[in-house]
mmCIF file of C-alpha atoms in Angstrom:
data_model
loop_
_atom_site.group_PDB
_atom_site.id
_atom_site.type_symbol
_atom_site.label_atom_id
_atom_site.label_comp_id
_atom_site.label_asym_id
_atom_site.label_seq_id
_atom_site.Cartn_x
_atom_site.Cartn_y
_atom_site.Cartn_z
ATOM 1 C CA ALA A 157 20.186 0.904 -8.132
ATOM 2 C CA ALA A 158 19.482 -0.340 -11.671
ATOM 3 C CA ASP A 159 21.461 2.579 -13.115
ATOM 4 C CA ARG A 160 24.333 2.033 -10.693
ATOM 5 C CA GLU A 161 24.580 -1.690 -11.412
ATOM 6 C CA GLY A 162 24.078 -1.373 -15.167
ATOM 7 C CA VAL A 163 20.840 -3.394 -15.118
ATOM 8 C CA ASP A 164 18.998 -3.301 -18.452
ATOM 9 C CA PHE A 165 16.018 -5.530 -17.618
ATOM 10 C CA VAL A 166 14.080 -5.804 -14.352
ATOM 11 C CA VAL A 167 11.549 -8.493 -13.424
ATOM 12 C CA VAL A 168 9.269 -7.159 -10.678
ATOM 13 C CA GLY A 169 8.070 -10.062 -8.539
ATOM 14 C CA PRO A 170 5.847 -8.711 -5.724
ATOM 15 C CA GLU A 171 2.564 -6.861 -6.122
ATOM 16 C CA ALA A 172 3.252 -3.853 -3.862
ATOM 17 C CA PRO A 173 6.049 -2.333 -6.011
ATOM 18 C CA LEU A 174 3.878 -2.742 -9.125
ATOM 19 C CA ALA A 175 0.952 -1.021 -7.402
ATOM 20 C CA ALA A 176 3.330 1.764 -6.360
ATOM 21 C CA GLY A 177 4.384 2.396 -9.971
ATOM 22 C CA LEU A 178 7.866 0.857 -10.063
ATOM 23 C CA ALA A 179 7.405 -0.375 -13.633
ATOM 24 C CA ASP A 180 6.474 3.150 -14.751
ATOM 25 C CA ALA A 181 9.553 4.611 -13.061
ATOM 26 C CA LEU A 182 11.839 2.058 -14.684
ATOM 27 C CA ARG A 183 10.369 2.652 -18.132
ATOM 28 C CA ASP A 184 10.658 6.412 -17.680
ATOM 29 C CA ALA A 185 14.352 5.835 -16.939
ATOM 30 C CA GLY A 186 14.776 3.824 -20.141
ATOM 31 C CA ILE A 187 15.161 0.490 -18.339
ATOM 32 C CA GLY A 188 13.336 -2.580 -19.629
ATOM 33 C CA VAL A 189 10.864 -4.092 -17.187
ATOM 34 C CA PHE A 190 8.516 -7.071 -16.918
ATOM 35 C CA GLY A 191 5.366 -5.963 -15.136
ATOM 36 C CA PRO A 192 2.389 -3.632 -15.625
ATOM 37 C CA GLY A 193 2.328 0.070 -14.822
ATOM 38 C CA ARG A 194 0.548 1.463 -11.777
ATOM 39 C CA GLU A 195 -2.822 2.009 -13.473
ATOM 40 C CA ALA A 196 -2.952 -1.519 -14.900
ATOM 41 C CA ALA A 197 -1.739 -2.944 -11.570
ATOM 42 C CA ARG A 198 -4.979 -1.682 -10.009
ATOM 43 C CA LEU A 199 -6.437 -4.918 -11.365
ATOM 44 C CA GLU A 200 -4.887 -6.562 -8.283
ATOM 45 C CA ALA A 201 -4.354 -3.568 -6.001
ATOM 46 C CA SER A 202 -8.081 -2.719 -5.905
ATOM 47 C CA LYS A 203 -10.625 -5.529 -5.912
ATOM 48 C CA ALA A 204 -13.349 -2.880 -6.187
ATOM 49 C CA PHE A 205 -11.745 -1.515 -9.370
ATOM 50 C CA ALA A 206 -11.375 -5.017 -10.826
ATOM 51 C CA LYS A 207 -14.985 -5.958 -10.086
ATOM 52 C CA GLU A 208 -16.347 -2.750 -11.598
ATOM 53 C CA LEU A 209 -14.126 -3.164 -14.671
ATOM 54 C CA MET A 210 -15.388 -6.715 -15.181
ATOM 55 C CA ALA A 211 -19.000 -5.657 -14.710
ATOM 56 C CA GLU A 212 -18.652 -2.972 -17.379
ATOM 57 C CA ALA A 213 -16.881 -5.394 -19.741
ATOM 58 C CA GLY A 214 -19.430 -8.170 -19.248
ATOM 59 C CA VAL A 215 -16.850 -10.568 -17.808
ATOM 60 C CA PRO A 216 -18.421 -13.375 -15.734
ATOM 61 C CA THR A 217 -17.811 -12.926 -12.010
ATOM 62 C CA ALA A 218 -19.747 -13.139 -8.749
ATOM 63 C CA ARG A 219 -22.526 -10.642 -7.989
ATOM 64 C CA PHE A 220 -21.072 -7.935 -5.781
ATOM 65 C CA ARG A 221 -21.281 -4.489 -4.261
ATOM 66 C CA THR A 222 -18.594 -2.294 -2.713
ATOM 67 C CA PHE A 223 -18.856 -0.466 0.605
ATOM 68 C CA GLU A 224 -17.052 2.041 2.802
ATOM 69 C CA GLU A 225 -19.407 1.606 5.760
ATOM 70 C CA ARG A 226 -20.182 -1.512 7.800
ATOM 71 C CA ASP A 227 -23.972 -1.314 8.206
ATOM 72 C CA ALA A 228 -24.615 -0.960 4.473
ATOM 73 C CA ALA A 229 -22.288 -3.881 3.806
ATOM 74 C CA ALA A 230 -24.137 -5.956 6.403
ATOM 75 C CA ARG A 231 -27.486 -5.275 4.737
ATOM 76 C CA TRP A 232 -26.208 -6.434 1.333
ATOM 77 C CA ALA A 233 -24.608 -9.523 2.904
ATOM 78 C CA ALA A 234 -27.955 -10.363 4.494
ATOM 79 C CA GLU A 235 -29.623 -9.966 1.109
ATOM 80 C CA LEU A 236 -27.096 -12.329 -0.493
ATOM 81 C CA GLY A 237 -27.390 -14.860 2.312
ATOM 82 C CA VAL A 238 -24.709 -17.299 3.348
ATOM 83 C CA PRO A 239 -22.294 -18.467 2.282
ATOM 84 C CA CYS A 240 -20.944 -15.178 0.971
ATOM 85 C CA VAL A 241 -17.476 -13.646 0.647
ATOM 86 C CA ILE A 242 -16.185 -10.443 2.228
ATOM 87 C CA LYS A 243 -12.988 -9.008 0.765
ATOM 88 C CA ALA A 244 -10.734 -6.156 1.748
ATOM 89 C CA SER A 245 -10.381 -4.295 -1.542
ATOM 90 C CA GLY A 246 -6.689 -3.461 -1.214
ATOM 91 C CA LEU A 247 -3.543 -5.556 -1.006
ATOM 92 C CA ALA A 248 -3.696 -7.856 2.030
ATOM 93 C CA ALA A 249 -0.989 -10.465 1.311
ATOM 94 C CA GLY A 250 -3.544 -13.088 0.258
ATOM 95 C CA LYS A 251 -5.419 -12.939 3.583
ATOM 96 C CA GLY A 252 -8.135 -10.388 2.790
ATOM 97 C CA ALA A 253 -10.801 -12.736 1.382
ATOM 98 C CA LEU A 254 -13.084 -14.146 4.088
ATOM 99 C CA VAL A 255 -15.581 -16.889 3.237
ATOM 100 C CA CYS A 256 -18.525 -16.516 5.626
ATOM 101 C CA ARG A 257 -20.808 -19.507 6.199
ATOM 102 C CA SER A 258 -22.982 -18.026 8.954
ATOM 103 C CA SER A 259 -24.337 -14.646 10.026
ATOM 104 C CA VAL A 260 -21.898 -14.722 12.948
ATOM 105 C CA GLU A 261 -18.981 -15.091 10.531
ATOM 106 C CA VAL A 262 -20.341 -12.236 8.395
ATOM 107 C CA ALA A 263 -20.475 -9.948 11.411
ATOM 108 C CA ASP A 264 -16.968 -10.950 12.472
ATOM 109 C CA ALA A 265 -15.546 -10.413 8.966
ATOM 110 C CA LEU A 266 -17.068 -6.938 8.723
ATOM 111 C CA GLU A 267 -15.732 -6.067 12.167
ATOM 112 C CA ALA A 268 -12.286 -7.324 11.092
ATOM 113 C CA CYS A 269 -12.336 -4.913 8.153
ATOM 114 C CA PHE A 270 -14.109 -1.844 9.532
ATOM 115 C CA ASP A 271 -13.614 -1.971 13.317
ATOM 116 C CA ARG A 272 -10.539 -4.012 14.220
ATOM 117 C CA ARG A 273 -8.762 -2.796 11.063
ATOM 118 C CA GLU A 274 -7.009 -6.130 10.663
ATOM 119 C CA PHE A 275 -6.188 -5.329 7.031
ATOM 120 C CA GLY A 276 -5.278 -1.687 7.582
ATOM 121 C CA ALA A 277 -5.895 0.643 4.643
ATOM 122 C CA ALA A 278 -6.623 -2.405 2.454
ATOM 123 C CA GLY A 279 -9.987 -2.606 4.256
ATOM 124 C CA ASP A 280 -11.029 1.010 3.701
ATOM 125 C CA VAL A 281 -13.201 -0.299 0.871
ATOM 126 C CA VAL A 282 -14.843 -3.715 1.206
ATOM 127 C CA VAL A 283 -16.301 -5.922 -1.517
ATOM 128 C CA VAL A 284 -19.204 -8.185 -0.525
ATOM 129 C CA GLU A 285 -20.014 -10.827 -3.123
ATOM 130 C CA GLU A 286 -21.863 -14.078 -3.621
ATOM 131 C CA PHE A 287 -20.069 -17.354 -2.994
ATOM 132 C CA LEU A 288 -19.312 -19.242 -6.205
ATOM 133 C CA GLU A 289 -19.726 -23.020 -6.176
ATOM 134 C CA GLY A 290 -17.304 -25.060 -8.228
ATOM 135 C CA GLU A 291 -13.716 -26.178 -8.665
ATOM 136 C CA GLU A 292 -11.089 -23.444 -8.537
ATOM 137 C CA LEU A 293 -8.523 -22.935 -11.270
ATOM 138 C CA SER A 294 -5.589 -20.597 -11.872
ATOM 139 C CA MET A 295 -4.731 -19.332 -15.362
ATOM 140 C CA ILE A 296 -1.796 -17.068 -16.220
ATOM 141 C CA GLY A 297 -1.393 -15.150 -19.454
ATOM 142 C CA LEU A 298 1.613 -13.135 -20.590
ATOM 143 C CA ALA A 299 0.758 -9.914 -22.443
ATOM 144 C CA ASP A 300 2.812 -7.494 -24.537
ATOM 145 C CA GLY A 301 0.049 -4.912 -24.932
ATOM 146 C CA GLU A 302 -1.340 -6.525 -28.085
ATOM 147 C CA SER A 303 -0.858 -10.297 -27.906
ATOM 148 C CA LEU A 304 -1.586 -12.768 -25.130
ATOM 149 C CA VAL A 305 0.042 -16.174 -24.522
ATOM 150 C CA SER A 306 -1.401 -18.499 -21.880
ATOM 151 C CA LEU A 307 0.661 -20.715 -19.606
ATOM 152 C CA LEU A 308 -0.344 -24.099 -18.218
ATOM 153 C CA PRO A 309 -3.405 -24.199 -15.960
ATOM 154 C CA SER A 310 -2.701 -24.836 -12.285
ATOM 155 C CA GLN A 311 -4.745 -25.302 -9.132
ATOM 156 C CA ASP A 312 -4.017 -23.632 -5.804
ATOM 157 C CA HIS A 313 -5.186 -24.796 -2.363
ATOM 158 C CA LYS A 314 -6.151 -21.682 -0.405
ATOM 159 C CA ALA A 315 -7.681 -23.133 2.756
ATOM 160 C CA ALA A 316 -5.319 -23.673 5.676
ATOM 161 C CA ARG A 317 -6.257 -27.273 6.471
ATOM 162 C CA ASP A 318 -6.968 -30.580 4.765
ATOM 163 C CA GLY A 319 -10.298 -30.995 3.059
ATOM 164 C CA ASP A 320 -10.329 -27.300 2.075
ATOM 165 C CA ARG A 321 -11.227 -26.348 5.633
ATOM 166 C CA GLY A 322 -10.064 -23.438 7.734
ATOM 167 C CA PRO A 323 -9.287 -19.816 6.912
ATOM 168 C CA ASN A 324 -8.006 -18.625 3.556
ATOM 169 C CA THR A 325 -4.251 -18.275 3.163
ATOM 170 C CA GLY A 326 -1.877 -17.081 0.478
ATOM 171 C CA GLY A 327 -1.827 -20.690 -0.723
ATOM 172 C CA MET A 328 -0.872 -23.984 0.917
ATOM 173 C CA GLY A 329 0.152 -25.803 -2.237
ATOM 174 C CA ALA A 330 -0.499 -26.156 -5.956
ATOM 175 C CA TYR A 331 -0.125 -28.499 -8.890
ATOM 176 C CA ALA A 332 0.053 -28.276 -12.671
ATOM 177 C CA PRO A 333 -1.260 -29.039 -15.194
ATOM 178 C CA VAL A 334 -4.985 -29.515 -14.549
ATOM 179 C CA SER A 335 -6.414 -32.293 -16.718
ATOM 180 C CA ILE A 336 -9.957 -30.911 -16.981
ATOM 181 C CA VAL A 337 -8.704 -27.847 -18.883
ATOM 182 C CA GLY A 338 -8.600 -28.840 -22.526
ATOM 183 C CA PRO A 339 -8.145 -26.564 -25.566
ATOM 184 C CA GLU A 340 -11.864 -25.686 -25.691
ATOM 185 C CA LEU A 341 -12.074 -24.495 -22.080
ATOM 186 C CA ARG A 342 -8.738 -22.692 -22.355
ATOM 187 C CA ASP A 343 -9.920 -20.812 -25.446
ATOM 188 C CA ARG A 344 -13.204 -19.938 -23.726
ATOM 189 C CA ILE A 345 -11.341 -18.488 -20.735
ATOM 190 C CA LEU A 346 -9.141 -16.386 -23.013
ATOM 191 C CA ARG A 347 -12.118 -15.257 -25.111
ATOM 192 C CA GLU A 348 -14.589 -14.488 -22.316
ATOM 193 C CA ILE A 349 -12.248 -13.319 -19.563
ATOM 194 C CA PHE A 350 -8.683 -12.364 -20.449
ATOM 195 C CA ARG A 351 -9.196 -10.511 -23.714
ATOM 196 C CA PRO A 352 -12.227 -8.445 -22.564
ATOM 197 C CA VAL A 353 -10.426 -7.383 -19.380
ATOM 198 C CA ARG A 354 -7.301 -6.431 -21.284
ATOM 199 C CA ALA A 355 -9.414 -4.462 -23.786
ATOM 200 C CA ALA A 356 -11.246 -2.686 -20.942
ATOM 201 C CA LEU A 357 -7.923 -1.694 -19.373
ATOM 202 C CA GLU A 358 -6.704 -0.412 -22.735
ATOM 203 C CA GLU A 359 -9.867 1.650 -23.117
ATOM 204 C CA ALA A 360 -9.244 3.090 -19.645
ATOM 205 C CA GLY A 361 -5.770 4.161 -20.729
ATOM 206 C CA ALA A 362 -3.944 1.369 -18.897
ATOM 207 C CA SER A 363 -2.317 -0.902 -21.468
ATOM 208 C CA PHE A 364 -1.378 -4.178 -19.770
ATOM 209 C CA THR A 365 2.020 -5.819 -20.203
ATOM 210 C CA GLY A 366 3.492 -8.564 -18.079
ATOM 211 C CA CYS A 367 1.610 -11.263 -16.198
ATOM 212 C CA MET A 368 -2.195 -11.463 -16.016
ATOM 213 C CA TYR A 369 -3.233 -14.054 -13.461
ATOM 214 C CA ALA A 370 -6.892 -15.017 -13.088
ATOM 215 C CA GLY A 371 -8.200 -16.974 -10.146
ATOM 216 C CA LEU A 372 -11.288 -18.740 -11.503
ATOM 217 C CA VAL A 373 -14.169 -20.950 -10.397
ATOM 218 C CA LEU A 374 -15.586 -23.500 -12.832
ATOM 219 C CA THR A 375 -19.292 -23.078 -12.100
ATOM 220 C CA ASP A 376 -22.208 -24.862 -13.754
ATOM 221 C CA ALA A 377 -22.636 -21.713 -15.877
ATOM 222 C CA GLY A 378 -19.001 -21.715 -16.949
ATOM 223 C CA PRO A 379 -15.779 -20.139 -15.669
ATOM 224 C CA LYS A 380 -16.129 -17.044 -13.471
ATOM 225 C CA VAL A 381 -13.443 -14.776 -12.011
ATOM 226 C CA LEU A 382 -12.648 -14.828 -8.298
ATOM 227 C CA GLU A 383 -9.667 -12.477 -8.349
ATOM 228 C CA TRP A 384 -6.860 -11.027 -10.440
ATOM 229 C CA ASN A 385 -3.134 -10.877 -9.777
ATOM 230 C CA VAL A 386 -0.670 -8.921 -11.906
ATOM 231 C CA ARG A 387 2.343 -11.160 -11.255
ATOM 232 C CA PHE A 388 3.235 -14.815 -11.017
ATOM 233 C CA GLY A 389 1.203 -16.179 -8.129
ATOM 234 C CA ASP A 390 2.688 -18.035 -5.202
ATOM 235 C CA PRO A 391 2.643 -21.074 -4.987
ATOM 236 C CA GLU A 392 1.410 -21.372 -8.595
ATOM 237 C CA ALA A 393 4.711 -20.113 -10.026
ATOM 238 C CA GLN A 394 6.604 -22.839 -8.181
ATOM 239 C CA ALA A 395 4.334 -25.484 -9.702
ATOM 240 C CA LEU A 396 4.547 -24.023 -13.213
ATOM 241 C CA LEU A 397 8.132 -22.964 -13.824
ATOM 242 C CA PRO A 398 9.804 -26.366 -13.212
ATOM 243 C CA LEU A 399 7.717 -27.673 -16.137
ATOM 244 C CA LEU A 400 8.847 -24.878 -18.480
ATOM 245 C CA GLU A 401 11.087 -26.320 -21.173
ATOM 246 C CA SER A 402 11.712 -23.122 -23.127
ATOM 247 C CA ASP A 403 13.947 -20.340 -21.814
ATOM 248 C CA LEU A 404 12.103 -18.113 -19.347
ATOM 249 C CA LEU A 405 14.075 -14.913 -19.990
ATOM 250 C CA PRO A 406 13.123 -14.405 -23.670
ATOM 251 C CA LEU A 407 9.518 -15.129 -22.719
ATOM 252 C CA LEU A 408 9.602 -12.396 -20.063
ATOM 253 C CA ARG A 409 11.351 -9.961 -22.396
ATOM 254 C CA SER A 410 8.687 -10.515 -25.031
ATOM 255 C CA ALA A 411 5.906 -9.652 -22.537
ATOM 256 C CA THR A 412 6.836 -5.960 -22.551
ATOM 257 C CA PRO A 413 5.728 -2.966 -24.673
ATOM 258 C CA GLU A 414 8.813 -3.541 -26.838
ATOM 259 C CA GLY A 415 8.271 -7.298 -27.005
ATOM 260 C CA ALA A 416 6.672 -9.498 -29.626
ATOM 261 C CA LEU A 417 4.590 -12.308 -28.177
ATOM 262 C CA SER A 418 2.539 -12.686 -31.348
ATOM 263 C CA GLY A 419 2.808 -16.262 -32.543
ATOM 264 C CA GLY A 420 5.037 -17.199 -29.633
ATOM 265 C CA ALA A 421 4.268 -19.822 -27.035
ATOM 266 C CA ALA A 422 5.997 -21.449 -24.126
ATOM 267 C CA SER A 423 7.018 -25.091 -24.508
ATOM 268 C CA TRP A 424 6.474 -27.475 -21.620
ATOM 269 C CA ARG A 425 8.033 -30.763 -20.567
ATOM 270 C CA PRO A 426 5.622 -33.685 -20.183
ATOM 271 C CA GLY A 427 4.540 -34.747 -16.740
ATOM 272 C CA ALA A 428 3.307 -32.867 -13.683
ATOM 273 C CA CYS A 429 4.566 -30.728 -10.831
ATOM 274 C CA VAL A 430 3.331 -30.523 -7.217
ATOM 275 C CA THR A 431 4.230 -27.886 -4.611
ATOM 276 C CA VAL A 432 3.587 -28.384 -0.889
ATOM 277 C CA VAL A 433 3.843 -25.328 1.370
ATOM 278 C CA MET A 434 5.409 -25.837 4.783
ATOM 279 C CA ALA A 435 4.012 -23.066 6.990
ATOM 280 C CA SER A 436 4.593 -21.830 10.526
ATOM 281 C CA GLU A 437 2.168 -23.220 13.106
ATOM 282 C CA GLY A 438 -0.630 -20.667 13.524
ATOM 283 C CA TYR A 439 -0.463 -19.244 9.993
ATOM 284 C CA PRO A 440 -2.459 -17.356 8.637
ATOM 285 C CA GLY A 441 -2.971 -16.056 12.179
ATOM 286 C CA ALA A 442 -0.254 -15.245 14.689
ATOM 287 C CA TYR A 443 2.897 -17.370 14.496
ATOM 288 C CA GLU A 444 6.408 -17.416 15.904
ATOM 289 C CA THR A 445 9.636 -17.215 13.910
ATOM 290 C CA GLY A 446 13.244 -18.174 14.560
ATOM 291 C CA ALA A 447 12.821 -21.962 14.674
ATOM 292 C CA GLU A 448 15.728 -23.866 13.171
ATOM 293 C CA ILE A 449 15.180 -25.723 9.883
ATOM 294 C CA ARG A 450 17.332 -28.694 8.898
ATOM 295 C CA ILE A 451 17.280 -29.926 5.299
ATOM 296 C CA PRO A 452 19.273 -33.162 5.571
ATOM 297 C CA GLY A 453 20.971 -35.588 3.282
ATOM 298 C CA PRO A 454 20.448 -35.452 -0.482
ATOM 299 C CA LEU A 455 18.055 -32.486 -0.225
ATOM 300 C CA ALA A 456 20.934 -30.273 0.868
ATOM 301 C CA GLY A 457 22.679 -30.383 -2.512
ATOM 302 C CA PRO A 458 21.387 -28.956 -5.815
ATOM 303 C CA ASP A 459 22.753 -31.870 -7.856
ATOM 304 C CA ALA A 460 20.926 -34.371 -5.669
ATOM 305 C CA LEU A 461 17.782 -32.264 -5.829
ATOM 306 C CA GLU A 462 17.877 -32.377 -9.598
ATOM 307 C CA ARG A 463 18.329 -36.146 -9.559
ATOM 308 C CA GLU A 464 15.331 -36.511 -7.251
ATOM 309 C CA GLY A 465 13.205 -34.052 -9.212
ATOM 310 C CA VAL A 466 12.796 -31.864 -6.107
ATOM 311 C CA VAL A 467 13.373 -28.150 -5.539
ATOM 312 C CA VAL A 468 12.921 -26.423 -2.169
ATOM 313 C CA PHE A 469 11.930 -22.778 -2.693
ATOM 314 C CA HIS A 470 12.569 -20.543 0.330
ATOM 315 C CA ALA A 471 9.595 -18.275 1.025
ATOM 316 C CA GLY A 472 10.041 -17.210 4.660
ATOM 317 C CA THR A 473 13.513 -18.149 5.872
ATOM 318 C CA SER A 474 16.624 -16.327 7.065
ATOM 319 C CA ARG A 475 20.150 -17.085 8.277
ATOM 320 C CA GLU A 476 21.008 -16.508 11.918
ATOM 321 C CA GLU A 477 24.540 -17.313 13.078
ATOM 322 C CA GLY A 478 24.918 -19.902 10.357
ATOM 323 C CA ARG A 479 21.546 -21.545 11.073
ATOM 324 C CA LEU A 480 18.601 -21.621 8.687
ATOM 325 C CA VAL A 481 15.515 -20.408 10.606
ATOM 326 C CA THR A 482 11.856 -19.634 9.961
ATOM 327 C CA ALA A 483 11.123 -15.990 9.197
ATOM 328 C CA GLY A 484 7.551 -15.895 7.929
ATOM 329 C CA GLY A 485 4.153 -17.552 7.729
ATOM 330 C CA ARG A 486 4.732 -19.624 4.633
ATOM 331 C CA VAL A 487 8.291 -20.873 5.018
ATOM 332 C CA LEU A 488 9.216 -23.459 2.358
ATOM 333 C CA ASN A 489 7.626 -24.448 -0.954
ATOM 334 C CA VAL A 490 8.700 -28.054 -1.523
ATOM 335 C CA THR A 491 8.275 -28.755 -5.225
ATOM 336 C CA ALA A 492 8.666 -31.958 -7.217
ATOM 337 C CA VAL A 493 8.180 -33.029 -10.820
ATOM 338 C CA GLY A 494 7.215 -36.464 -12.023
ATOM 339 C CA ASP A 495 5.791 -38.391 -14.946
ATOM 340 C CA ASP A 496 2.310 -37.736 -13.535
ATOM 341 C CA VAL A 497 0.751 -35.980 -10.567
ATOM 342 C CA VAL A 498 0.885 -39.119 -8.400
ATOM 343 C CA GLU A 499 4.636 -39.480 -8.833
ATOM 344 C CA ALA A 500 5.264 -35.750 -8.393
ATOM 345 C CA ARG A 501 3.119 -35.695 -5.273
ATOM 346 C CA SER A 502 4.891 -38.698 -3.781
ATOM 347 C CA ARG A 503 8.297 -37.093 -4.333
ATOM 348 C CA ALA A 504 7.180 -33.793 -2.823
ATOM 349 C CA TYR A 505 5.762 -35.350 0.331
ATOM 350 C CA ASP A 506 8.785 -37.625 0.726
ATOM 351 C CA ALA A 507 10.982 -34.512 0.751
ATOM 352 C CA VAL A 508 8.624 -32.733 3.176
ATOM 353 C CA GLU A 509 8.894 -35.605 5.648
ATOM 354 C CA ARG A 510 12.691 -35.393 5.585
ATOM 355 C CA ILE A 511 12.831 -31.687 6.411
ATOM 356 C CA GLU A 512 13.194 -31.144 10.154
ATOM 357 C CA CYS A 513 11.567 -28.228 11.968
ATOM 358 C CA ASP A 514 9.454 -28.385 15.115
ATOM 359 C CA THR A 515 7.120 -25.511 14.201
ATOM 360 C CA LEU A 516 6.187 -26.285 10.588
ATOM 361 C CA ARG A 517 2.917 -27.819 9.402
ATOM 362 C CA TRP A 518 1.440 -28.562 5.989
ATOM 363 C CA ARG A 519 -1.619 -29.903 4.224
ATOM 364 C CA THR A 520 -1.449 -33.587 3.402
ATOM 365 C CA ASP A 521 -3.924 -33.524 0.500
ATOM 366 C CA ILE A 522 -2.390 -31.236 -2.132
ATOM 367 C CA ALA A 523 -3.559 -32.234 -5.647
ATOM 368 C CA TRP A 524 -6.332 -34.423 -4.210
ATOM 369 C CA ARG A 525 -8.812 -33.565 -6.962
ATOM 370 C CA GLU A 526 -6.399 -34.543 -9.726
ATOM 371 C CA VAL A 527 -5.401 -37.743 -7.942
ATOM 372 C CA ARG A 528 -9.069 -38.625 -7.492
ATOM 373 C CA ARG A 529 -9.689 -37.978 -11.197
ATOM 374 C CA MET A 530 -6.908 -40.429 -12.002
ATOM 375 C CA GLY A 531 -8.660 -43.023 -9.860
ATOM 376 C CA THR A 532 -5.409 -44.057 -8.144
ATOM 377 C CA ALA A 533 -6.141 -42.941 -4.566
ATOM 378 C CA ALA A 534 -8.934 -41.647 -2.361
ATOM 379 C CA PHE A 535 -8.914 -38.799 0.127
#
């Protein structure tokens, strides 16, 4: 398709094509591509591989073991105690990490992976690890194989319901930047986490180019890695890119084997951005699709959106007979910018309230930690 259409540069968004080797195929065909090759993409495609790589490189992460059999996994989980985390090693669309706070939940999570096969082949190998206490943080770095440029820190909200309760999801909202990440902490994360992992991949013959995304926990002992993605995360990308002041395309082109990130850096507009995910009722479990969505008034037009500082990203929608309908678990990412996180948050939730759909729900406390730090509201 790229040959037929005369495409000379491809940006691969989802993780599955990267894990399948699409970037390698494009490069072999002489087509420029943003995204790592198949071997480097194992950083996300195999949690077991990523954990073992970090252990060998001395990168701080949770204590863990990997298993292909339920009883052995159960014994290690019992040794760790609760809470602990059980993860399907493969790609599971953001739903394969199960936080277990009781022995009953441990047993159910292991049955979900090994017996009920809820995650399919992604659960052939299971990682059982200790639960890390602390505030979560997302950091993205762009790599050209030699240099690394970090983007703004952001914070995702994985739990399905307010107060960080309920099952893990692919993300129910995010905000950027995160005020507690100053230059010192940023440099520590790059020094202790990003650069050693990239060096370990290089040593394994898997030079990394494209987007390195680390999901982190700020523990009392310092930042530790929860997970890796090899692409812009969702909804983190929606909270980051509206703040980008420099041109995105040259930045992406420079994060390739032919690129030159050295000395380069993205420039950002002042202020903050907040994304609220509107999801189908029942997500991340079973949900229905096909419900009509109405985006009324000023939100319907791009010029008005720009004036209001709001963008509605479509994540799980489709058109049916001229109607906009739900077509997935996470349906809309309602994103707003403002002078600070309070203003951005207010704009985002105002837009959410004006979108009409009987089957959508959302968290009402996105960015609560940052708002609390500002001392302007309580949750």
